[in-house]
Coordinates of C-alpha atoms in Angstrom, one line a residue:
X1 CA -1.9 -10.3 -12.3
X2 CA -4.4 -13.2 -11.4
X3 CA -5.9 -13.8 -7.8
X4 CA -7.5 -17.2 -7.3
X5 CA -9.9 -18.0 -4.7
X6 CA -10.4 -21.5 -3.6
X7 CA -13.2 -22.5 -1.3
X8 CA -13.8 -26.0 0.2
X9 CA -16.0 -25.5 3.3
X10 CA -19.4 -27.4 3.2
X11 CA -21.2 -25.3 5.5
X12 CA -22.4 -22.8 3.2
X13 CA -23.4 -19.1 4.6
X14 CA -22.4 -20.3 7.9
X15 CA -18.9 -20.9 6.8
X16 CA -16.1 -19.0 8.4
X17 CA -13.6 -20.3 5.9
X18 CA -15.6 -18.6 3.3
X19 CA -16.2 -15.3 5.2
X20 CA -12.2 -15.3 5.6
X21 CA -11.7 -15.7 1.8
X22 CA -14.0 -13.3 1.0
X23 CA -12.3 -10.7 3.4
X24 CA -8.9 -11.8 1.6
X25 CA -10.3 -11.4 -1.7
X26 CA -11.5 -8.0 -1.0
X27 CA -8.3 -6.9 0.8
X28 CA -6.2 -8.1 -2.3
X29 CA -8.4 -6.8 -5.0
X30 CA -8.3 -3.2 -3.4
X31 CA -4.2 -3.7 -3.6
X32 CA -4.8 -4.6 -7.3
X33 CA -8.0 -3.4 -8.9
X34 CA -7.1 -4.5 -12.2
X35 CA -6.4 -8.1 -11.2
X36 CA -8.1 -10.9 -12.7
X37 CA -10.3 -12.8 -10.3
X38 CA -10.7 -16.8 -10.6
X39 CA -12.7 -18.5 -8.1
X40 CA -13.0 -22.4 -7.7
X41 CA -15.7 -23.5 -5.1
X42 CA -14.4 -27.4 -4.4
X43 CA -18.0 -28.2 -3.0
X44 CA -20.4 -26.6 -5.7
X45 CA -17.9 -28.5 -8.3
X46 CA -15.8 -30.9 -6.5
X47 CA -13.1 -32.6 -8.1
X48 CA -13.2 -36.4 -8.0
X49 CA -10.7 -38.1 -5.8
X50 CA -7.6 -39.1 -8.2
X51 CA -7.7 -42.6 -9.5
X52 CA -5.5 -44.3 -12.2
X53 CA -6.6 -42.5 -15.1
X54 CA -6.3 -39.1 -13.4
X55 CA -3.1 -39.8 -12.4
X56 CA -1.4 -40.6 -15.4
X57 CA -3.2 -37.7 -16.8
X58 CA -1.4 -35.5 -14.5
X59 CA 1.9 -37.4 -14.3
X60 CA 2.6 -38.8 -17.5
X61 CA 3.5 -37.0 -20.9
X62 CA 0.7 -36.4 -23.4
X63 CA 2.2 -38.5 -26.4
X64 CA 1.8 -41.5 -24.1
X65 CA -1.9 -41.0 -23.4
X66 CA -4.4 -44.0 -24.0
X67 CA -7.8 -42.6 -24.8
X68 CA -9.1 -42.6 -21.7
X69 CA -6.1 -40.6 -20.1
X70 CA -6.4 -38.4 -23.0
X71 CA -10.0 -37.5 -22.4
X72 CA -9.1 -36.6 -18.6
X73 CA -6.1 -34.5 -19.6
X74 CA -7.5 -31.2 -20.2
X75 CA -9.6 -30.7 -17.0
X76 CA -6.9 -32.3 -15.0
X77 CA -4.3 -29.9 -16.5
X78 CA -6.8 -26.7 -16.3
X79 CA -6.4 -27.3 -12.4
X80 CA -2.8 -27.1 -12.3
X81 CA -2.6 -24.2 -14.7
X82 CA -5.2 -22.0 -13.2
X83 CA -3.1 -22.3 -9.9
X84 CA 0.5 -21.5 -11.9
X85 CA -1.1 -18.5 -13.5
X86 CA -1.9 -17.1 -10.3
X87 CA 0.0 -14.6 -8.4
X88 CA -2.1 -14.5 -5.3
X89 CA -3.7 -18.1 -4.4
X90 CA -6.5 -17.5 -1.3
X91 CA -7.3 -21.1 0.3
X92 CA -10.1 -21.6 2.2
X93 CA -9.2 -24.6 4.7
X94 CA -11.4 -25.5 7.5
X95 CA -10.3 -27.9 9.9
X96 CA -12.5 -31.0 9.5
X97 CA -11.7 -33.9 12.1
X98 CA -8.1 -32.6 12.5
X99 CA -7.3 -32.4 8.8
X100 CA -8.6 -30.6 5.7
X101 CA -11.8 -31.4 3.8
X102 CA -11.2 -34.1 1.2
X103 CA -12.2 -31.6 -1.6
X104 CA -9.4 -29.6 -0.9
X105 CA -6.8 -32.6 -0.6
X106 CA -8.4 -33.5 -4.2
X107 CA -7.5 -29.9 -5.4
X108 CA -3.8 -30.6 -3.9
X109 CA -3.3 -33.8 -5.8
X110 CA -3.5 -31.7 -9.0
X111 CA -0.9 -29.7 -8.0
X112 CA 1.9 -32.0 -7.1
X113 CA 3.2 -32.8 -10.4
X114 CA 7.1 -34.2 -10.8
X115 CA 9.1 -32.1 -13.3
X116 CA 6.2 -29.4 -12.9
X117 CA 5.8 -28.1 -9.6
X118 CA 8.7 -30.0 -8.0
X119 CA 11.7 -32.1 -8.9
X120 CA 14.5 -34.6 -7.3
X121 CA 18.0 -33.6 -7.4
X122 CA 21.2 -34.3 -6.2
X123 CA 20.1 -32.7 -2.8
X124 CA 16.6 -34.0 -2.8
X125 CA 13.3 -32.4 -3.7
X126 CA 13.5 -29.0 -5.2
X127 CA 10.4 -26.9 -5.5
X128 CA 9.5 -25.4 -8.7
X129 CA 6.1 -23.5 -8.0
X130 CA 7.4 -20.4 -6.3
X131 CA 6.8 -16.9 -7.1
X132 CA 3.3 -16.5 -5.6
X133 CA 1.8 -15.6 -2.8
X134 CA -0.7 -18.2 -0.9
X135 CA -2.7 -17.3 1.8
X136 CA -4.5 -20.1 3.8
X137 CA -7.9 -19.1 5.5
X138 CA -8.0 -21.4 8.4
X139 CA -11.1 -21.9 10.7
X140 CA -11.4 -24.2 13.4
X141 CA -13.9 -25.2 16.2
X142 CA -11.6 -25.5 19.0
X143 CA -8.1 -23.7 19.9
X144 CA -5.3 -25.7 18.5
X145 CA -2.4 -23.1 17.8
X146 CA -0.1 -24.5 19.8
X147 CA -1.4 -28.0 19.6
X148 CA -0.4 -31.1 17.9
X149 CA -4.0 -31.8 17.0
X150 CA -4.0 -29.5 14.1
X151 CA -0.7 -31.0 13.0
X152 CA -2.5 -32.6 9.9
X153 CA -4.2 -29.4 9.0
X154 CA -1.9 -26.4 8.9
X155 CA 1.3 -28.7 9.1
X156 CA -0.3 -30.4 5.9
X157 CA -0.4 -27.6 3.9
X158 CA 2.6 -25.8 5.2
X159 CA 4.5 -29.0 4.2
X160 CA 2.8 -29.3 0.7
X161 CA 3.2 -25.8 -0.6
X162 CA 6.7 -25.6 0.7
X163 CA 7.5 -29.0 -0.9
X164 CA 6.5 -27.4 -4.6
X165 CA 8.5 -24.2 -3.8
X166 CA 5.9 -21.7 -2.2
X167 CA 8.2 -19.8 0.3
X168 CA 5.6 -16.7 0.7
X169 CA 2.9 -18.7 2.8
X170 CA 0.6 -16.9 5.1
X171 CA -2.2 -18.2 7.6
X172 CA -4.9 -16.4 8.8
X173 CA -7.0 -18.2 11.3
X174 CA -10.3 -17.9 13.3
X175 CA -10.4 -20.2 16.1
X176 CA -12.8 -21.2 18.9
X177 CA -15.6 -21.2 16.3
X178 CA -17.5 -23.8 18.2
X179 CA -17.5 -21.4 21.1
X180 CA -20.2 -19.5 20.2
X181 CA -20.8 -15.9 18.1
X182 CA -18.7 -13.7 20.8
X183 CA -15.5 -16.0 20.1
X184 CA -16.6 -15.9 16.2
X185 CA -16.7 -12.2 16.0
X186 CA -13.7 -12.1 18.2
X187 CA -11.6 -14.2 16.0
X188 CA -13.1 -12.3 12.8
X189 CA -11.9 -9.1 14.1
X190 CA -8.4 -10.2 15.1
X191 CA -8.1 -12.0 11.6
X192 CA -9.1 -8.8 9.8
X193 CA -6.4 -6.9 11.2
X194 CA -4.2 -9.7 10.1
X195 CA -5.6 -9.5 6.6
X196 CA -4.9 -5.8 6.6
X197 CA -1.2 -6.3 7.3
X198 CA -0.9 -8.6 4.4

């Protein structure tokens, strides 16, 4: 079994989403003590935004790769393989300006691969990357649970993971982080209870 932890917050030790991914990792490793743990910090080691070379490396057959694409291919494929090898994926996703950090979007862009994680058929798109649990650690400065303003954060992630076939998707969130320490403490306590139930 493999557990993959993804962090994308830029606020270091102050990051609430990183605290949540830590709590989630502790929870799942306690349940699966023999699991292999893989971590990817998208801030400490950012993935560049996709460009023509990395897009070709991800989406075209290896035998068609020109020199620059061939050179880029192993690193691009490693990101996808790391995800596909994982049974549990913990994704730290703070809300930044009503969406997700661009570092996290760059990671997602490596996962949406035609004929690998999704395909189109007679009935439209079909996800091929099911069979794993994805838990999103969501942190927000305000309170947006039932608000359209959150659409580009959690809805984006729900849509993306659903599109590639992930049907075991959970969100654990701390809201009102901008309201001060008491609000954060209350949010973390509620989140810990949700994590215990996973």
